Amino acid sequence: MTWDYFIVGQGLAGSILAYKLLKHGLKVLVFDDPGLLKSSTVAAGIYNPFTGRKLVKTYMADQLFPYLLSFYKDLQREMGVQLLYELPMYRPFLSVEEQNEWGARLFEDGYSQYINGIIKPTEALNQVVNPMGGLMLRKSGFVDTAILINSMTELLKQHSAYRSERFLYQELKLSEDQVEYQSHLARKVIFCEGPSLGNNVFFNWLPLIPVKGELLEIELQEPLNCIVNRGVFILPVNGSHCKVGSTFDHEHLNWKVTEKAKIQLLQKLNKLISIPYRVTGHTAGVRPASADRRPFIGLHPKHEPLGIFNGLGTKGVSLAPHFAEEFFNYLEGGKPLAKDVTISRYFSLYYNKN
Ligand SMILES: Cc1cc2nc3c(=O)[nH]c(=O)nc-3n(C[C@H](O)[C@H](O)[C@H](O)COP(=O)(O)OP(=O)(O)OC[C@H]3O[C@@H](n4cnc5c(N)ncnc54)[C@H](O)[C@@H]3O)c2cc1C
């Protein structure tokens, strides 16, 4: 059989890219290894225009955020399931300086559109420690990534575009303008293997820096109606049922939960929460981060029919919709990729290795 694209991996990267290609009437065959875990189904799914301890605007926030909202809204309409949950994000203040700084930013161009308001100490939330009030941000929320992946698998099956099996690199036959795999032909194969990129014999020269993360699930005595973020995040996925996360571990790159991470999360949580809760779950996963924290997108330096969409790191939910669109425009329209995401920034690593 002949296809336009093979896609290897059906996490967020492979799902959203496959969806774009299908929407444009292209023939896609997706391979996903059921024996591997997905970073995407472990993820809390949060999108949030600010990041880090100092709360700076995230990479390309002004372009990514309007697009991601319309993308997930369209997708959930088409799938007939709720994927997008828009929730404000609350950050308790720790000092008067912070109160003043954010009070001034309320009127600054570039910030004001993301700020819902300043919560005064007299209006402080009951569920968390916030005697000085805090900052309420908007354009944040979460995507139910597990439902997204499952719904996408069903959609792919309806298009006869899904194979639940490991893609074997050694069985891929390359020619100048197409690939052959087990008697199937395609114009290109796009690899979206997330943290398993290291197994890919064609792209393992790219500097993937995987980062393990762990999350707790808790049941709060009272429901929360916003995400709280200070040291850890508390994400109310369903009223009083919350996810708490997450840890960052560059050394132990397995998918096992640890007592050490649980203690670390509980210590931070106990500083933030002011009502009783009980722990109901604990999960772990590995994020596919890149050395410069930018995605890996593009075609192989020597074999044009091979491409990659990976390196979504800690922000798959906000990066995947925009960059799948950008990759599509490159693949089918020849529009150049942005300099900071194209894998050509790392071609020297490939040539030094070969
Ligand atoms: C604890 C934790 C919390 C996180 N929280 C957030 C968050 O709140 N917000 C956010 O935006 N991001 C979050 N992330 C990051 C997010 O999970 C990633 O950015 C994103 O899921 C990466 O998607 P992916 O498709 O690249 O990889 P994955 O989801 O890992 O998918 C890769 C797929 O490739 C398949 N595969 C690999 N090799 C082969 C092969 N040879 N043949 C066939 N299939 C193959 C695997 O089976 C898998 O299904 C979190 C991650 C972790 C671990």
CSV table of N, CA and C in Angstrom, one decimal, residues 163-264:
chain,number,residue,atom,x,y,z
A,163,ARG,N,-1.6,1.3,13.7
A,163,ARG,CA,-1.0,0.0,14.0
A,163,ARG,C,-0.4,0.0,15.3
A,164,SER,N,-1.0,-0.9,16.2
A,164,SER,CA,-0.5,-1.0,17.6
A,164,SER,C,0.7,-1.9,17.6
A,165,GLU,N,1.9,-1.4,17.2
A,165,GLU,CA,3.1,-2.3,17.2
A,165,GLU,C,4.3,-1.4,17.2
A,166,ARG,N,5.4,-2.0,17.6
A,166,ARG,CA,6.7,-1.3,17.5
A,166,ARG,C,7.2,-1.2,16.1
A,167,PHE,N,7.7,0.0,15.7
A,167,PHE,CA,8.3,0.2,14.4
A,167,PHE,C,9.7,-0.3,14.5
A,168,LEU,N,10.1,-1.1,13.6
A,168,LEU,CA,11.5,-1.7,13.6
A,168,LEU,C,12.4,-1.0,12.7
A,169,TYR,N,13.3,-0.2,13.2
A,169,TYR,CA,14.2,0.7,12.3
A,169,TYR,C,14.9,-0.1,11.3
A,170,GLN,N,15.3,-1.3,11.6
A,170,GLN,CA,16.2,-2.1,10.7
A,170,GLN,C,15.4,-2.6,9.5
A,171,GLU,N,14.1,-2.5,9.6
A,171,GLU,CA,13.2,-3.0,8.4
A,171,GLU,C,12.9,-1.9,7.5
A,172,LEU,N,13.3,-0.7,7.8
A,172,LEU,CA,13.0,0.5,6.9
A,172,LEU,C,14.0,0.5,5.7
A,173,LYS,N,13.4,0.5,4.5
A,173,LYS,CA,14.3,0.7,3.3
A,173,LYS,C,14.1,2.1,2.8
A,174,LEU,N,15.3,2.7,2.6
A,174,LEU,CA,15.3,4.1,2.2
A,174,LEU,C,15.7,4.3,0.7
A,175,SER,N,15.0,5.2,0.0
A,175,SER,CA,15.4,5.6,-1.3
A,175,SER,C,15.4,7.1,-1.3
A,176,GLU,N,15.7,7.7,-2.4
A,176,GLU,CA,15.8,9.2,-2.4
A,176,GLU,C,14.5,9.9,-2.1
A,177,ASP,N,13.4,9.4,-2.6
A,177,ASP,CA,12.2,10.2,-2.3
A,177,ASP,C,11.0,9.4,-1.7
A,178,GLN,N,11.4,8.2,-1.2
A,178,GLN,CA,10.3,7.5,-0.4
A,178,GLN,C,11.0,6.4,0.5
A,179,VAL,N,10.1,5.9,1.4
A,179,VAL,CA,10.6,4.8,2.3
A,179,VAL,C,9.7,3.6,2.1
A,180,GLU,N,10.2,2.4,2.4
A,180,GLU,CA,9.4,1.2,2.3
A,180,GLU,C,9.5,0.5,3.6
A,181,TYR,N,8.4,0.1,4.2
A,181,TYR,CA,8.4,-0.6,5.4
A,181,TYR,C,7.4,-1.8,5.4
A,182,GLN,N,7.9,-3.0,5.4
A,182,GLN,CA,7.1,-4.2,5.4
A,182,GLN,C,6.0,-4.1,4.3
A,183,SER,N,6.5,-3.9,3.1
A,183,SER,CA,5.7,-3.8,1.8
A,183,SER,C,4.7,-2.6,1.8
A,184,HIS,N,4.8,-1.6,2.7
A,184,HIS,CA,4.1,-0.4,2.6
A,184,HIS,C,5.1,0.7,2.2
A,185,LEU,N,4.6,1.6,1.3
A,185,LEU,CA,5.4,2.7,0.8
A,185,LEU,C,4.9,4.0,1.3
A,186,ALA,N,5.8,4.9,1.6
A,186,ALA,CA,5.3,6.3,2.0
A,186,ALA,C,6.3,7.3,1.5
A,187,ARG,N,5.8,8.6,1.3
A,187,ARG,CA,6.8,9.6,0.9
A,187,ARG,C,7.8,9.9,2.0
A,188,LYS,N,7.3,9.9,3.3
A,188,LYS,CA,8.1,10.2,4.4
A,188,LYS,C,7.7,9.4,5.6
A,189,VAL,N,8.7,9.3,6.5
A,189,VAL,CA,8.4,8.8,7.9
A,189,VAL,C,8.8,9.9,8.9
A,190,ILE,N,7.9,10.2,9.8
A,190,ILE,CA,8.2,11.2,10.8
A,190,ILE,C,8.2,10.5,12.2
A,191,PHE,N,9.4,10.6,12.8
A,191,PHE,CA,9.6,10.0,14.1
A,191,PHE,C,9.1,10.9,15.2
A,192,CYS,N,8.2,10.4,16.1
A,192,CYS,CA,7.7,11.1,17.2
A,192,CYS,C,7.8,10.2,18.5
A,193,GLU,N,8.9,9.7,18.8
A,193,GLU,CA,9.1,8.7,19.8
A,193,GLU,C,9.3,9.2,21.2
A,194,GLY,N,9.2,10.6,21.4
A,194,GLY,CA,9.3,11.1,22.7
A,194,GLY,C,10.6,10.7,23.4
A,195,PRO,N,10.6,10.3,24.7
A,195,PRO,CA,11.8,10.0,25.4
A,195,PRO,C,12.6,8.7,24.8
A,196,SER,N,12.0,8.0,23.9
A,196,SER,CA,12.7,6.8,23.3
A,196,SER,C,13.5,7.2,22.1
A,197,LEU,N,13.7,8.5,21.9
A,197,LEU,CA,14.5,8.9,20.7
A,197,LEU,C,15.9,8.3,20.7
A,198,GLY,N,16.5,8.0,21.8
A,198,GLY,CA,17.8,7.4,21.9
A,198,GLY,C,17.9,6.1,21.1
A,199,ASN,N,16.7,5.4,20.9
A,199,ASN,CA,16.8,4.1,20.2
A,199,ASN,C,16.8,4.3,18.7
A,200,ASN,N,16.5,5.5,18.3
A,200,ASN,CA,16.4,5.7,16.8
A,200,ASN,C,17.7,5.9,16.2
A,201,VAL,N,18.0,4.9,15.3
A,201,VAL,CA,19.4,4.8,14.7
A,201,VAL,C,19.6,6.0,13.8
A,202,PHE,N,18.6,6.7,13.3
A,202,PHE,CA,18.7,7.8,12.3
A,202,PHE,C,18.9,9.1,13.0
A,203,PHE,N,18.3,9.3,14.2
A,203,PHE,CA,18.3,10.6,14.9
A,203,PHE,C,18.9,10.6,16.3
A,204,ASN,N,19.6,9.5,16.7
A,204,ASN,CA,20.1,9.5,18.1
A,204,ASN,C,21.3,10.4,18.3
A,205,TRP,N,21.7,11.2,17.3
A,205,TRP,CA,22.8,12.2,17.5
A,205,TRP,C,22.2,13.5,18.1
A,206,LEU,N,20.9,13.6,18.1
A,206,LEU,CA,20.3,14.8,18.6
A,206,LEU,C,20.4,14.9,20.1
A,207,PRO,N,20.7,16.0,20.7
A,207,PRO,CA,21.0,16.0,22.2
A,207,PRO,C,19.7,16.1,23.1
A,208,LEU,N,19.1,14.9,23.2
A,208,LEU,CA,18.0,14.7,24.1
A,208,LEU,C,18.5,14.7,25.5
A,209,ILE,N,17.8,15.4,26.4
A,209,ILE,CA,18.2,15.4,27.8
A,209,ILE,C,16.9,15.0,28.6
A,210,PRO,N,16.6,13.7,28.7
A,210,PRO,CA,15.4,13.3,29.3
A,210,PRO,C,15.3,13.7,30.8
A,211,VAL,N,14.1,14.0,31.3
A,211,VAL,CA,14.0,14.4,32.7
A,211,VAL,C,12.8,13.7,33.3
A,212,LYS,N,13.1,12.9,34.3
A,212,LYS,CA,12.0,12.1,35.0
A,212,LYS,C,11.2,13.1,35.8
A,213,GLY,N,9.9,12.8,35.9
A,213,GLY,CA,9.0,13.6,36.8
A,213,GLY,C,8.0,12.7,37.5
A,214,GLU,N,7.7,13.1,38.7
A,214,GLU,CA,6.6,12.4,39.5
A,214,GLU,C,5.5,13.3,39.9
A,215,LEU,N,4.3,12.7,40.0
A,215,LEU,CA,3.1,13.5,40.4
A,215,LEU,C,2.4,12.7,41.5
A,216,LEU,N,1.7,13.4,42.4
A,216,LEU,CA,0.8,12.8,43.3
A,216,LEU,C,-0.6,13.1,43.0
A,217,GLU,N,-1.5,12.3,43.3
A,217,GLU,CA,-3.0,12.6,43.3
A,217,GLU,C,-3.5,12.7,44.7
A,218,ILE,N,-4.3,13.8,44.9
A,218,ILE,CA,-4.8,13.9,46.3
A,218,ILE,C,-6.3,14.3,46.3
A,219,GLU,N,-6.9,14.0,47.4
A,219,GLU,CA,-8.3,14.4,47.5
A,219,GLU,C,-8.4,15.5,48.6
A,220,LEU,N,-8.8,16.7,48.2
A,220,LEU,CA,-8.9,17.8,49.2
A,220,LEU,C,-10.2,17.7,50.0
A,221,GLN,N,-10.2,18.3,51.2
A,221,GLN,CA,-11.4,18.3,51.9
A,221,GLN,C,-12.5,19.2,51.3
A,222,GLU,N,-12.0,20.3,50.6
A,222,GLU,CA,-12.8,21.3,49.9
A,222,GLU,C,-12.4,21.4,48.5
A,223,PRO,N,-13.3,21.6,47.6
A,223,PRO,CA,-12.9,21.8,46.2
A,223,PRO,C,-12.1,23.1,45.9
A,224,LEU,N,-11.3,23.1,44.9
A,224,LEU,CA,-10.5,24.3,44.5
A,224,LEU,C,-11.1,24.7,43.1
A,225,ASN,N,-11.1,26.0,42.8
A,225,ASN,CA,-11.6,26.3,41.4
A,225,ASN,C,-10.5,27.1,40.6
A,226,CYS,N,-9.2,26.9,41.1
A,226,CYS,CA,-8.1,27.4,40.3
A,226,CYS,C,-6.9,26.5,40.5
A,227,ILE,N,-5.9,26.6,39.6
A,227,ILE,CA,-4.7,25.9,39.8
A,227,ILE,C,-3.9,26.8,40.8
A,228,VAL,N,-3.2,26.2,41.8
A,228,VAL,CA,-2.4,27.0,42.7
A,228,VAL,C,-0.9,26.6,42.4
A,229,ASN,N,-0.1,27.6,42.3
A,229,ASN,CA,1.3,27.3,41.9
A,229,ASN,C,2.3,28.1,42.7
A,230,ARG,N,3.0,27.4,43.6
A,230,ARG,CA,4.0,28.1,44.4
A,230,ARG,C,4.9,27.0,45.0
A,231,GLY,N,6.0,26.7,44.4
A,231,GLY,CA,6.9,25.6,44.8
A,231,GLY,C,6.4,24.3,44.2
A,232,VAL,N,5.2,24.0,44.3
A,232,VAL,CA,4.5,22.9,43.6
A,232,VAL,C,3.2,23.4,43.0
A,233,PHE,N,2.7,22.7,42.0
A,233,PHE,CA,1.3,23.1,41.6
A,233,PHE,C,0.3,22.1,42.1
A,234,ILE,N,-0.9,22.7,42.4
A,234,ILE,CA,-2.0,21.9,42.8
A,234,ILE,C,-3.1,22.1,41.7
A,235,LEU,N,-3.3,21.0,40.9
A,235,LEU,CA,-4.2,21.2,39.8
A,235,LEU,C,-5.5,20.4,40.1
A,236,PRO,N,-6.6,21.2,40.2
A,236,PRO,CA,-7.9,20.5,40.5
A,236,PRO,C,-8.5,19.9,39.2
A,237,VAL,N,-8.3,18.6,39.0
A,237,VAL,CA,-8.8,18.0,37.8
A,237,VAL,C,-10.3,17.8,37.8
A,238,ASN,N,-10.8,17.7,39.1
A,238,ASN,CA,-12.2,17.5,39.2
A,238,ASN,C,-12.6,18.0,40.6
A,239,GLY,N,-12.7,19.2,40.8
A,239,GLY,CA,-13.1,19.8,42.1
A,239,GLY,C,-12.1,19.6,43.2
A,240,SER,N,-12.4,18.6,44.0
A,240,SER,CA,-11.5,18.3,45.1
A,240,SER,C,-10.4,17.3,44.8
A,241,HIS,N,-10.6,16.6,43.6
A,241,HIS,CA,-9.5,15.7,43.2
A,241,HIS,C,-8.4,16.4,42.4
A,242,CYS,N,-7.2,16.4,43.0
A,242,CYS,CA,-6.2,17.2,42.4
A,242,CYS,C,-4.9,16.4,42.1
A,243,LYS,N,-4.1,17.0,41.1
A,243,LYS,CA,-2.8,16.5,40.9
A,243,LYS,C,-1.8,17.5,41.5
A,244,VAL,N,-0.7,16.9,42.1
A,244,VAL,CA,0.3,17.8,42.7
A,244,VAL,C,1.6,17.4,42.1
A,245,GLY,N,2.3,18.4,41.6
A,245,GLY,CA,3.6,18.1,40.9
A,245,GLY,C,4.5,19.3,40.7
A,246,SER,N,5.5,19.0,40.0
A,246,SER,CA,6.1,17.7,39.8
A,246,SER,C,7.6,17.8,40.1
A,247,THR,N,8.2,16.7,40.1
A,247,THR,CA,9.7,16.6,40.4
A,247,THR,C,10.5,16.6,39.1
A,248,PHE,N,11.8,16.9,39.2
A,248,PHE,CA,12.7,16.9,38.1
A,248,PHE,C,13.9,16.1,38.5
A,249,ASP,N,14.2,15.0,37.8
A,249,ASP,CA,15.3,14.2,38.1
A,249,ASP,C,16.0,13.8,36.8
A,250,HIS,N,17.3,14.2,36.6
A,250,HIS,CA,18.0,13.9,35.4
A,250,HIS,C,18.7,12.6,35.4
A,251,GLU,N,18.8,12.0,36.6
A,251,GLU,CA,19.6,10.8,36.8
A,251,GLU,C,18.9,9.5,36.6
A,252,HIS,N,17.8,9.3,37.3
A,252,HIS,CA,17.1,8.0,37.4
A,252,HIS,C,16.0,8.0,36.3
A,253,LEU,N,16.4,7.6,35.1
A,253,LEU,CA,15.5,7.8,34.0
A,253,LEU,C,14.6,6.6,33.8
A,254,ASN,N,13.9,6.2,34.8
A,254,ASN,CA,12.9,5.1,34.7
A,254,ASN,C,11.5,5.6,35.0
A,255,TRP,N,10.6,4.7,34.9
A,255,TRP,CA,9.2,5.2,35.1
A,255,TRP,C,8.6,4.7,36.4
A,256,LYS,N,9.5,4.5,37.4
A,256,LYS,CA,9.0,4.0,38.7
A,256,LYS,C,8.8,5.1,39.7
A,257,VAL,N,7.8,5.0,40.5
A,257,VAL,CA,7.5,6.0,41.5
A,257,VAL,C,8.5,5.8,42.7
A,258,THR,N,8.9,6.8,43.4
A,258,THR,CA,9.9,6.7,44.5
A,258,THR,C,9.3,7.4,45.7
A,259,GLU,N,9.8,6.9,46.9
A,259,GLU,CA,9.4,7.4,48.2
A,259,GLU,C,10.0,8.8,48.3
A,260,LYS,N,11.3,8.9,47.8
A,260,LYS,CA,12.0,10.2,47.9
A,260,LYS,C,11.2,11.4,47.2
A,261,ALA,N,10.7,11.1,46.0
A,261,ALA,CA,9.9,12.1,45.3
A,261,ALA,C,8.6,12.4,46.0
A,262,LYS,N,8.0,11.4,46.6
A,262,LYS,CA,6.7,11.6,47.3
A,262,LYS,C,7.0,12.5,48.5
A,263,ILE,N,8.0,12.2,49.2
A,263,ILE,CA,8.4,13.1,50.4
A,263,ILE,C,8.6,14.5,50.0
A,264,GLN,N,9.4,14.7,48.9
A,264,GLN,CA,9.7,16.0,48.4
A,264,GLN,C,8.5,16.8,48.0
